[in-house]
Short mmCIF file of C-alpha atoms in Angstrom, two decimals:
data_model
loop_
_atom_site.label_atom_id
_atom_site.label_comp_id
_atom_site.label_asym_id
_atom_site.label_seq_id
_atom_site.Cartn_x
_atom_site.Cartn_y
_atom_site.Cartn_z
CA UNK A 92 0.00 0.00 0.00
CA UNK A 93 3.04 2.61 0.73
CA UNK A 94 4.66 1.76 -2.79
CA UNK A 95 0.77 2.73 -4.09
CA UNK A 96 1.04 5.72 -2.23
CA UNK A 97 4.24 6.79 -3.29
CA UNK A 98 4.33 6.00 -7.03
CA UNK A 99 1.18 8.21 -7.01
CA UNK A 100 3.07 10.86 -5.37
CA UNK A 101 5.80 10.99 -7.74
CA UNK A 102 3.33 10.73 -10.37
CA UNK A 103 1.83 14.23 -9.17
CA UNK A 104 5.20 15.57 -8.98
CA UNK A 105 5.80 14.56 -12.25
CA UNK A 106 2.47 16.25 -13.61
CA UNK A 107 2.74 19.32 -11.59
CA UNK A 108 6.05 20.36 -11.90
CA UNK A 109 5.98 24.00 -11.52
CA UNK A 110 3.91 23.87 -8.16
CA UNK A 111 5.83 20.96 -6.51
CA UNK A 112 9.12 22.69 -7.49
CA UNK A 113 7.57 26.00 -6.00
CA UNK A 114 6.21 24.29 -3.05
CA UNK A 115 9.60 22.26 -2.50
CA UNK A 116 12.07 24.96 -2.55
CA UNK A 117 9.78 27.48 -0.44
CA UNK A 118 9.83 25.18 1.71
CA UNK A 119 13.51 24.31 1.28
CA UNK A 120 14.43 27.84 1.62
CA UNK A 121 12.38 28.16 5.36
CA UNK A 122 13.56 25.12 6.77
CA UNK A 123 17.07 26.05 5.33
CA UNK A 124 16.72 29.40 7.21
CA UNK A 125 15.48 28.12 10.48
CA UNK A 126 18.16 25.78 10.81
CA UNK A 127 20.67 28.54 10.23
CA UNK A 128 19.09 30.23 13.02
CA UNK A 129 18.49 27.13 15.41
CA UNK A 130 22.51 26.59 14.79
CA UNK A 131 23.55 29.78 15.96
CA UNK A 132 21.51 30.26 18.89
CA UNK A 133 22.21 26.41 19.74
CA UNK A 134 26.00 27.64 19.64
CA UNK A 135 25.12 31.13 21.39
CA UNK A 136 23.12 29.46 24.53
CA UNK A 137 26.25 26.40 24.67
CA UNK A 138 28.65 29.11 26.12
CA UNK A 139 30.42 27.64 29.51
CA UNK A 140 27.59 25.00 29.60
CA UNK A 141 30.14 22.02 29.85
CA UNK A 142 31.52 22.69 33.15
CA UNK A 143 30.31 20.04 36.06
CA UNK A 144 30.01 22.78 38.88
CA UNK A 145 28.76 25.56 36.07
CA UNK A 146 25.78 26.60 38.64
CA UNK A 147 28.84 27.27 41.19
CA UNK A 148 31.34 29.34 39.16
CA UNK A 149 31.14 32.93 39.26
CA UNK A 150 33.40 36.06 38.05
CA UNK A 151 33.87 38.56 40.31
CA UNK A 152 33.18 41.92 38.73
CA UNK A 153 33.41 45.64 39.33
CA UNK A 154 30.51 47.62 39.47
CA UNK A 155 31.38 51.45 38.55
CA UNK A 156 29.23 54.62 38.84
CA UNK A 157 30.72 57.07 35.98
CA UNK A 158 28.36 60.43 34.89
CA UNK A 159 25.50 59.13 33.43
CA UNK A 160 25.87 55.57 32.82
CA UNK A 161 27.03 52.17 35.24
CA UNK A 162 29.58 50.24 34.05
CA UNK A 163 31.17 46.89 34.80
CA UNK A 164 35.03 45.83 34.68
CA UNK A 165 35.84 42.16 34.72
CA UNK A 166 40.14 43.57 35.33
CA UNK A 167 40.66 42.53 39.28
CA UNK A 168 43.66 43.54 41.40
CA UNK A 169 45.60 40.07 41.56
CA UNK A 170 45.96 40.86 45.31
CA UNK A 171 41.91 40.53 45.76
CA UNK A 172 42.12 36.37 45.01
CA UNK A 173 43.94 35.09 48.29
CA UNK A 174 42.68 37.37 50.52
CA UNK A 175 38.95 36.52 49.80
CA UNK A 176 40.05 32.22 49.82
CA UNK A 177 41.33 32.93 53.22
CA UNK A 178 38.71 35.67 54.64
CA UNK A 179 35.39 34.08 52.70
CA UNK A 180 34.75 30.84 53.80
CA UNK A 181 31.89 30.63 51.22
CA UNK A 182 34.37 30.57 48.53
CA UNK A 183 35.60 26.71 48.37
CA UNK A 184 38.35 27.63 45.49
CA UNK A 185 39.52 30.56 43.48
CA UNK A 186 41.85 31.63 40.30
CA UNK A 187 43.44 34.68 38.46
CA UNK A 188 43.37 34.50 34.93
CA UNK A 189 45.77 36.10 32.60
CA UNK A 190 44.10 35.11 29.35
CA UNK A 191 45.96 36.04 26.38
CA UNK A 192 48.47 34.91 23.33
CA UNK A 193 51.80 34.40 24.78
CA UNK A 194 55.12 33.68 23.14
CA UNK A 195 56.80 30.05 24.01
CA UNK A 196 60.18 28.05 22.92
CA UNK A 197 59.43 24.61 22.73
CA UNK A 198 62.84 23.31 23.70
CA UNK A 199 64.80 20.63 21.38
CA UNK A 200 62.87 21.73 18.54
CA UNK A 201 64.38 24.11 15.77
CA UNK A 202 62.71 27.13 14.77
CA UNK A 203 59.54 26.55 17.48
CA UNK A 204 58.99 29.62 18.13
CA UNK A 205 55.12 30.10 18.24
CA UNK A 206 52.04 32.59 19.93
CA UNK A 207 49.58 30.32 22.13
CA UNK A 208 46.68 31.42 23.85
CA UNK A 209 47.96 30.78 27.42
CA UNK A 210 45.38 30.68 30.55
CA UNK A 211 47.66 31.81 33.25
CA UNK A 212 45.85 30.50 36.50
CA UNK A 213 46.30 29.81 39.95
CA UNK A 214 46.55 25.52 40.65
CA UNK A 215 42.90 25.95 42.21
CA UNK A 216 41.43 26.69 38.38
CA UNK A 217 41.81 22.48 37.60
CA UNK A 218 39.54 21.61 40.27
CA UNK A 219 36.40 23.11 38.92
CA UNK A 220 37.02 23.82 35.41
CA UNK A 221 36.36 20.92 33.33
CA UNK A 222 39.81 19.45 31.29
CA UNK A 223 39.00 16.32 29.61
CA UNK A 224 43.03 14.78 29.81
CA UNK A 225 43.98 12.51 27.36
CA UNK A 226 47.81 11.93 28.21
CA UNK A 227 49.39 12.54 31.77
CA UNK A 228 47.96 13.87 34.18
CA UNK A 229 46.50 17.44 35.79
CA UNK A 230 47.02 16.36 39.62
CA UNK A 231 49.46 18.64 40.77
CA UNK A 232 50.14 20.16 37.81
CA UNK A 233 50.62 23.53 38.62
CA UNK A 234 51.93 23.08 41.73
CA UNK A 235 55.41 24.78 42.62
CA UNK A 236 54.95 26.84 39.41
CA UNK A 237 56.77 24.13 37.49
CA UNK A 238 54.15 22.53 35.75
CA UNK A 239 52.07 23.30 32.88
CA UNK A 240 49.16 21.73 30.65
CA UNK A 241 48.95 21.74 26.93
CA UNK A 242 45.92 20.90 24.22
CA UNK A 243 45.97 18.44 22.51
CA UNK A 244 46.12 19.74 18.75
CA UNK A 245 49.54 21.80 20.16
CA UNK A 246 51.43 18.36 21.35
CA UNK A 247 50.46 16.77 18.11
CA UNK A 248 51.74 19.62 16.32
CA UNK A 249 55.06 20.19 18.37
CA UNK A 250 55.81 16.58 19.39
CA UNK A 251 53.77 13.44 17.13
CA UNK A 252 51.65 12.49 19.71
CA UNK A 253 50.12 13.71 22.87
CA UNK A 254 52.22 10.83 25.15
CA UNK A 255 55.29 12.19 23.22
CA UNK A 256 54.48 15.85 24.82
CA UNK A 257 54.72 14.67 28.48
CA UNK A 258 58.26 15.60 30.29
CA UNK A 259 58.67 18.21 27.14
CA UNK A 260 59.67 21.75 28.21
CA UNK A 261 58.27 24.66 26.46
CA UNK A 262 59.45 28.42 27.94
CA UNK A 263 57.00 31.02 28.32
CA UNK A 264 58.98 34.42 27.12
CA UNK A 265 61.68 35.11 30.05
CA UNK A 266 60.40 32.92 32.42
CA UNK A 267 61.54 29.11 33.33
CA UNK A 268 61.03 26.18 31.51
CA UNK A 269 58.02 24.76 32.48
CA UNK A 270 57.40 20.72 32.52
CA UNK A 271 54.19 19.60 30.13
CA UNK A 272 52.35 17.01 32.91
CA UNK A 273 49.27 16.62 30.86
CA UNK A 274 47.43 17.01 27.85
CA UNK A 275 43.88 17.83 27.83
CA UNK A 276 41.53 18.10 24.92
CA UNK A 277 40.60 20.90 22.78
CA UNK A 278 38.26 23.37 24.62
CA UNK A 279 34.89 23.48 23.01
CA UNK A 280 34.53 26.42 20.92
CA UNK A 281 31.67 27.26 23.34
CA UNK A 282 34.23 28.84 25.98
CA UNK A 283 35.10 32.02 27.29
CA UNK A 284 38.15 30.73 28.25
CA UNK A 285 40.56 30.21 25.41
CA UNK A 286 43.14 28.08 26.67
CA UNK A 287 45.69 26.13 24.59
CA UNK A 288 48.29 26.31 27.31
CA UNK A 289 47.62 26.19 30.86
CA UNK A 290 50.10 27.11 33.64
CA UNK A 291 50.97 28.88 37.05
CA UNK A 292 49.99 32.85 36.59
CA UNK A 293 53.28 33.06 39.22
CA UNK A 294 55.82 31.00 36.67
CA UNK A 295 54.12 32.66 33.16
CA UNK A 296 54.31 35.80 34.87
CA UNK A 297 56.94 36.15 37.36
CA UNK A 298 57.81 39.17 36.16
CA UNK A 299 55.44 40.95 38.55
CA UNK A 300 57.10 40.09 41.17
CA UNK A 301 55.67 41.42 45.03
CA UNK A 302 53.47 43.42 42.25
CA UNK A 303 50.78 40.48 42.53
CA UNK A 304 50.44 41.26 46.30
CA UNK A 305 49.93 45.31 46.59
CA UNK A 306 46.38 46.47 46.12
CA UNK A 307 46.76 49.53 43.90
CA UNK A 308 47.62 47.75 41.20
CA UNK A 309 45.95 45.35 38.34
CA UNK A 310 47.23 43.57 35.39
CA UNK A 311 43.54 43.63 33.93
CA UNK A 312 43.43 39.46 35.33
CA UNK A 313 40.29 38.49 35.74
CA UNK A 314 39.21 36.78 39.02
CA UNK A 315 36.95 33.50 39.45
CA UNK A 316 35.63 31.92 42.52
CA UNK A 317 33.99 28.51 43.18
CA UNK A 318 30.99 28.72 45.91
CA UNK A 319 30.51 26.04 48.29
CA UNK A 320 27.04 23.96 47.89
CA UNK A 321 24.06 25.80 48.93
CA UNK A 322 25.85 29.16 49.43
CA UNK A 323 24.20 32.14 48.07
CA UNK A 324 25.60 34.30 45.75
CA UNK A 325 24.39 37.73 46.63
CA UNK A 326 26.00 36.76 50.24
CA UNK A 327 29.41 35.66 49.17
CA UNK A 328 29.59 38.88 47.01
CA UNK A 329 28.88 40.93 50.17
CA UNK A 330 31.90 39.69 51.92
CA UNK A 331 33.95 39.45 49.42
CA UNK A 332 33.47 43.22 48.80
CA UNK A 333 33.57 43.82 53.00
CA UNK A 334 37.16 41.64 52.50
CA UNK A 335 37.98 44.15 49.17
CA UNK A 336 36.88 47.53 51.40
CA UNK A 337 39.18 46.62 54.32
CA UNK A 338 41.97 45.13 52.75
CA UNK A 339 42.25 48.44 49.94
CA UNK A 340 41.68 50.84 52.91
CA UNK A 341 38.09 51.55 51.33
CA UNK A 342 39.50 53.50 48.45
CA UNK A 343 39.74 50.90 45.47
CA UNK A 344 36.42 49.57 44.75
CA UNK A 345 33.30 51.31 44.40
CA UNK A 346 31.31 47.61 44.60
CA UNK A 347 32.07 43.98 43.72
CA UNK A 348 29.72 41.69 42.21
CA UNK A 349 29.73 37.72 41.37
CA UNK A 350 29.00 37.89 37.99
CA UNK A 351 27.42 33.82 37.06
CA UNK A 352 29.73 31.71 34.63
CA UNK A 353 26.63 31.75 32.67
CA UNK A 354 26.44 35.23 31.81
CA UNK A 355 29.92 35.86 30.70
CA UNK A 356 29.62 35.52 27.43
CA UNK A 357 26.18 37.96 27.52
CA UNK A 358 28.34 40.89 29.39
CA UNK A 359 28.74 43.24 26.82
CA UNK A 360 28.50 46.11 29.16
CA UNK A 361 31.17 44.31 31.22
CA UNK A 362 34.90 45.62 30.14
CA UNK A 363 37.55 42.86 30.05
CA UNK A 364 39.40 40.31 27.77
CA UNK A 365 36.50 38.25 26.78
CA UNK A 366 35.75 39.00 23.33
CA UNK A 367 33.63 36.72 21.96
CA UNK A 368 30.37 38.24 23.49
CA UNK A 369 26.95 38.46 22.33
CA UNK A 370 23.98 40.30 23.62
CA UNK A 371 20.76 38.14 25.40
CA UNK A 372 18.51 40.06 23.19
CA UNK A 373 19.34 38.79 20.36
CA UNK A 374 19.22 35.55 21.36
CA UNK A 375 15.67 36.05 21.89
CA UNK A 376 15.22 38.42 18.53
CA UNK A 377 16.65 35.52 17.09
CA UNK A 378 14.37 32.94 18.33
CA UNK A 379 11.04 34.70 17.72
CA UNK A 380 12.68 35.26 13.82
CA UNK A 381 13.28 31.85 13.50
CA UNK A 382 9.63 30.68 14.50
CA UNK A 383 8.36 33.63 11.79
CA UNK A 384 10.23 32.26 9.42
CA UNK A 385 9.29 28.49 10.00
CA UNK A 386 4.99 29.40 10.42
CA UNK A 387 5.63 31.35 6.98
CA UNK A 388 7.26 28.70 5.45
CA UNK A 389 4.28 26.26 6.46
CA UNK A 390 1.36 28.18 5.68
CA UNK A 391 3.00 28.90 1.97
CA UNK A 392 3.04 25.43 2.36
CA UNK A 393 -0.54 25.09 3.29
CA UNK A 394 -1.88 27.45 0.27
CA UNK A 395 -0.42 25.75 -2.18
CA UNK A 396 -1.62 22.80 -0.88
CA UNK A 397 -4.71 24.17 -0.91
CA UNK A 398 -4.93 25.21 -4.14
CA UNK A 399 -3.65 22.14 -5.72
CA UNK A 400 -6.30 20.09 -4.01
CA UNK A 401 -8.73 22.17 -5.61
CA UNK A 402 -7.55 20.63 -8.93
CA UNK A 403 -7.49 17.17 -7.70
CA UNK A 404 -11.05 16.81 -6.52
CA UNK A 405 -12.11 14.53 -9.39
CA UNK A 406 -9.27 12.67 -8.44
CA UNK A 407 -10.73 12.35 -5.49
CA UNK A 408 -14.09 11.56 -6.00
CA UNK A 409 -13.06 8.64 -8.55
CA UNK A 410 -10.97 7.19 -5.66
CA UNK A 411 -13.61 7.02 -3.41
CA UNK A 412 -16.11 5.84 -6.18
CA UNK A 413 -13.40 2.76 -6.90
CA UNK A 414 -14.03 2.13 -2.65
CA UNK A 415 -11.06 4.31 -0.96
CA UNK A 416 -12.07 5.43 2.61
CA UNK A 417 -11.84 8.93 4.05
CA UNK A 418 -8.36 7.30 6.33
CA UNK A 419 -6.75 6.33 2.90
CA UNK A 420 -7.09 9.53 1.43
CA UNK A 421 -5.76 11.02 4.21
CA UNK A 422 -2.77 8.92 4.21
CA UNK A 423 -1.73 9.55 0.43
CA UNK A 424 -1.77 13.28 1.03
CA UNK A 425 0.46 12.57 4.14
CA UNK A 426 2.69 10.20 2.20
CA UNK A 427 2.91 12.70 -0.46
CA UNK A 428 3.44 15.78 2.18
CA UNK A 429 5.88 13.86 3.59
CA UNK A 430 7.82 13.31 0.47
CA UNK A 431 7.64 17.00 -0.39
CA UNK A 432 9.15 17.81 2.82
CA UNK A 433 11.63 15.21 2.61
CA UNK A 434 12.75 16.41 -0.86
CA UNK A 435 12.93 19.92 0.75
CA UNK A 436 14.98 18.69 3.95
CA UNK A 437 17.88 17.30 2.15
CA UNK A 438 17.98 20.78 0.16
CA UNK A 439 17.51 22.35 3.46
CA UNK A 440 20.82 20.72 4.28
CA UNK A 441 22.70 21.44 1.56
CA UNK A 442 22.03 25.03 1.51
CA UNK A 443 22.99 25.08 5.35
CA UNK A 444 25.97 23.59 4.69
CA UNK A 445 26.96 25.83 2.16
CA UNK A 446 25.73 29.08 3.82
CA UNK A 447 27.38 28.26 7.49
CA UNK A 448 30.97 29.08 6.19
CA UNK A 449 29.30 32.75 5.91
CA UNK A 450 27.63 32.55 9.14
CA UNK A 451 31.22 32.12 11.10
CA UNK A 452 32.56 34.67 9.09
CA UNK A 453 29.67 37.04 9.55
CA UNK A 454 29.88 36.59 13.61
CA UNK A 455 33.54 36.81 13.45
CA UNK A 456 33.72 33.10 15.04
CA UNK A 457 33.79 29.40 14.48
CA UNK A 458 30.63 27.40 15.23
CA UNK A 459 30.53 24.57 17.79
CA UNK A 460 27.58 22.65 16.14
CA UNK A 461 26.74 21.36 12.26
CA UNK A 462 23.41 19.39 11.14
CA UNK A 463 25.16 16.31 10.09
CA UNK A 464 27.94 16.71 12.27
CA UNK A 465 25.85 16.05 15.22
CA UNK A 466 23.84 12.76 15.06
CA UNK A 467 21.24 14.01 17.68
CA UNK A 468 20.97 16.98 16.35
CA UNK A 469 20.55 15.61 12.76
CA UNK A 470 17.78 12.97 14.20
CA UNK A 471 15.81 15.55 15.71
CA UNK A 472 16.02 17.60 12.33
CA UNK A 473 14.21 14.78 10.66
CA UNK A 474 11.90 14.22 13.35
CA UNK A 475 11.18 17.96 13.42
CA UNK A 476 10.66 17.45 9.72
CA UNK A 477 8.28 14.71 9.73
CA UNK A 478 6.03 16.63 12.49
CA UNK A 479 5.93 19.55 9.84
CA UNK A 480 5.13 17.46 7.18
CA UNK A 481 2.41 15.93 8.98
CA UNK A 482 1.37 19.18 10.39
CA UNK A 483 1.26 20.62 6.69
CA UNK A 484 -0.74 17.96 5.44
CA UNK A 485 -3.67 17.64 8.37
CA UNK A 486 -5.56 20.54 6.85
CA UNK A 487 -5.47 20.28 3.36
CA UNK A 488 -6.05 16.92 3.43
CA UNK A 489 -9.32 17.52 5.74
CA UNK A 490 -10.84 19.68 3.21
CA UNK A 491 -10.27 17.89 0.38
CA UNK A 492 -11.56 14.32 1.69
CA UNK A 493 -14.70 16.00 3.81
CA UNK A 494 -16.84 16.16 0.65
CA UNK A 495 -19.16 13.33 -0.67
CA UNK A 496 -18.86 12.31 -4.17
CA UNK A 497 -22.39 13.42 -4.99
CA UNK A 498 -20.78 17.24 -4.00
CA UNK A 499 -17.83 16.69 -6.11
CA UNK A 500 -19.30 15.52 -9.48
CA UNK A 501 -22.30 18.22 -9.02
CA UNK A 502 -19.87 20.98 -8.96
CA UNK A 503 -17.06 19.82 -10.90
CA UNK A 504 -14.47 20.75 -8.12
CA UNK A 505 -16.34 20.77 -5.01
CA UNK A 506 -17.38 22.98 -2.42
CA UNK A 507 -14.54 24.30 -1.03
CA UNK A 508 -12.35 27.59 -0.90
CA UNK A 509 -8.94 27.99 -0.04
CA UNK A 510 -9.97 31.36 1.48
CA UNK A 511 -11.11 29.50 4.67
CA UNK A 512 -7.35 29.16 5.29
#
């Protein structure tokens, strides 16, 4: 019965050409679009979401009060991190962050001079940021400032293999050699922490010196804390700014906030080194764009539909004189809705495929997700697709197959309009 129903289908495709390829690649071109859309805001609302403790990691934040507008500044004192781990006993960890391109020797390699994006942390950063290691090991990795933690696409590149990196030294501009321990896997490109080297901020930059212990002064490093289960947020920011007040003499900070590891990437009224940033409203612009797009795309759908079924009511009403029931009907428009939408999917993919490339370069940034990258993601396309397809076919098919055959062969194409729609 399904071959049946789809040799009749391509049959009417075949005989209507110029509405099925209008219906197909209207279609085609909304599904296309919403899937554009669906990828970027999937990759916009992914930020930081692949951290365990995510709901416990917070950036501490200034809050400043200029003429006429309020301002935030993610650049901490370097000072403010140890005094709040030994005065806040709601903060269970803490680390500075120097996040920027650094310079490195890998030594015993000729001409290995390269720029790496270097997180320069305190040891405390490995035990709640996620590192997925795939050779060594990050226990104690930072510890004594010795230590230091490459990606894995680096060790390939500098040394074969990511076992061959382990015991390497590579030199961090004028500082000491510094022992790889571990190699961790690429961050997600869904992180506002670029990191393809990880080591002590006191061995990367020693040339501070007592400089990372005096109050009035900041290298721009940004600060983030770890809360303890069940501690509140708006609390631990209160002390830590109490801690901030008494340890600066009161005349540093204006206010101190915990900003949530969730909204980092959504601060773009917070200064700081962070640059891939994007603001919430647009993620919500976005959204109610995408659904236009996709209803638009299905009631086109739906008219044409509509106004093809006005042709085929003979069709009909010979069907149902030869003995097809009112369910049969119903499933040869959804076989051939279906179809059309399947037709329409796989051109859907194509063109988001070859439109994506000018996505990333229109957003200045590499996306994390692809349709058929992602097998979930490309299974709950077609499922999504099937629901539309059925969706699309529901009310066409209900007017066409509602009339009796007496109504259809008194008025040659039935009683129906497609201005009920």
């Amino acid at each position: 019965m399904i071959k049946n129903y789809l040799k009749t289908a391509f049959r009417n495709i075949r005989r209507n050409k110029l509405y099925a390829s209008l219906n197909i690649l209207g279609l085609s071109i909304g599904l296309g679009s919403f899937f554009i859309i669906y990828l970027f805001l999937q990759n916009e609302l992914a930020y930081d979401q692949f951290h365990e403790k995510k709901d416990r990691i917070f950036r501490v934040v200034q809050s400043l009060d200029n003429v006429g507008s309020h301002e935030f500044n993610a650049g901490i004192t370097p000072a403010l991190g140890p005094a709040i781990r030994e005065n806040v006993p709601e903060i269970e960890a803490f680390s500075r962050l120097d996040n920027w391109n650094k310079s490195i020797i890998v030594e015993g390699i000729k001409d290995s001079l390269d720029n790496v994006q270097t997180a320069s942390v305190d040891p405390e950063f490995l035990n709640f940021f996620e590192l997925n290691i795939v050779a060594g090991t990050k226990e104690n990795a930072l510890e004594n400032d010795a230590g230091m933690l490459l990606n894995e696409s680096k060790a390939i590149r500098y040394f074969g293999t990511a076992q061959a990196a382990i015991g390497r030294t590579i030199k961090f501009g004028k500082s000491s050699p510094l022992l790889v321990k571990g190699v961790f896997k690429d961050l997600p490109k869904t992180t506002s922490i670029k990191a393809e080297a990880i080591a002590s901020i006191l061995a990367v930059d020693s040339y501070r010196g007592d400089n990372m212990t005096k109050w009035n002064l900041s290298y721009g490093d940004q600060l983030y804390v770890l809360l303890a289960q069940g501690v509140d947020s708006k609390t631990a920011s209160e002390k830590v700014f109490e801690v901030a007040q008494e340890k600066s003499k009161g005349v540093l900070f204006q206010d101190l906030q915990l900003q949530p590891l969730s909204d980092v990437h959504f601060s773009l009224t917070t200064a700081g080194p962070v640059q891939e940033k994007t603001d919430k409203q647009y993620v919500f612009i976005f959204t109610l764009v995408a659904v236009f797009i996709l209803v638009c795309a299905v009631f086109n759908y739906i008219s044409l539909a509509l106004s093809q079924s006005v042709e085929r009511t003979k069709e009909i009403g010979i069907r149902k004189v030869a003995g097809a029931v009112r369910f049969q009907l119903f499933r040869q428009f959804i076989t051939e809705s279906v179809l059309h939408v399947s037709l329409s999917f796989i051109v859907a993919i194509i063109l988001v495929e070859l439109l994506t490339p000018e996505l990333e370069n229109l957003i200045g940034r590499d996306l994390e997700f692809s349709v058929l990258g992602e097998p979930i993601l490309l299974a709950e396309s077609i499922i999504f697709s099937l629901v539309v397809a059925v969706l699309c076919a529901l009310y066409p098919a209900y007017l066409s197959t509602r009339m009796s055959v007496v109504q259809i062969f008194r008025s040659g194409r039935g009683s129906f309009s497609t201005k009920r729609l």
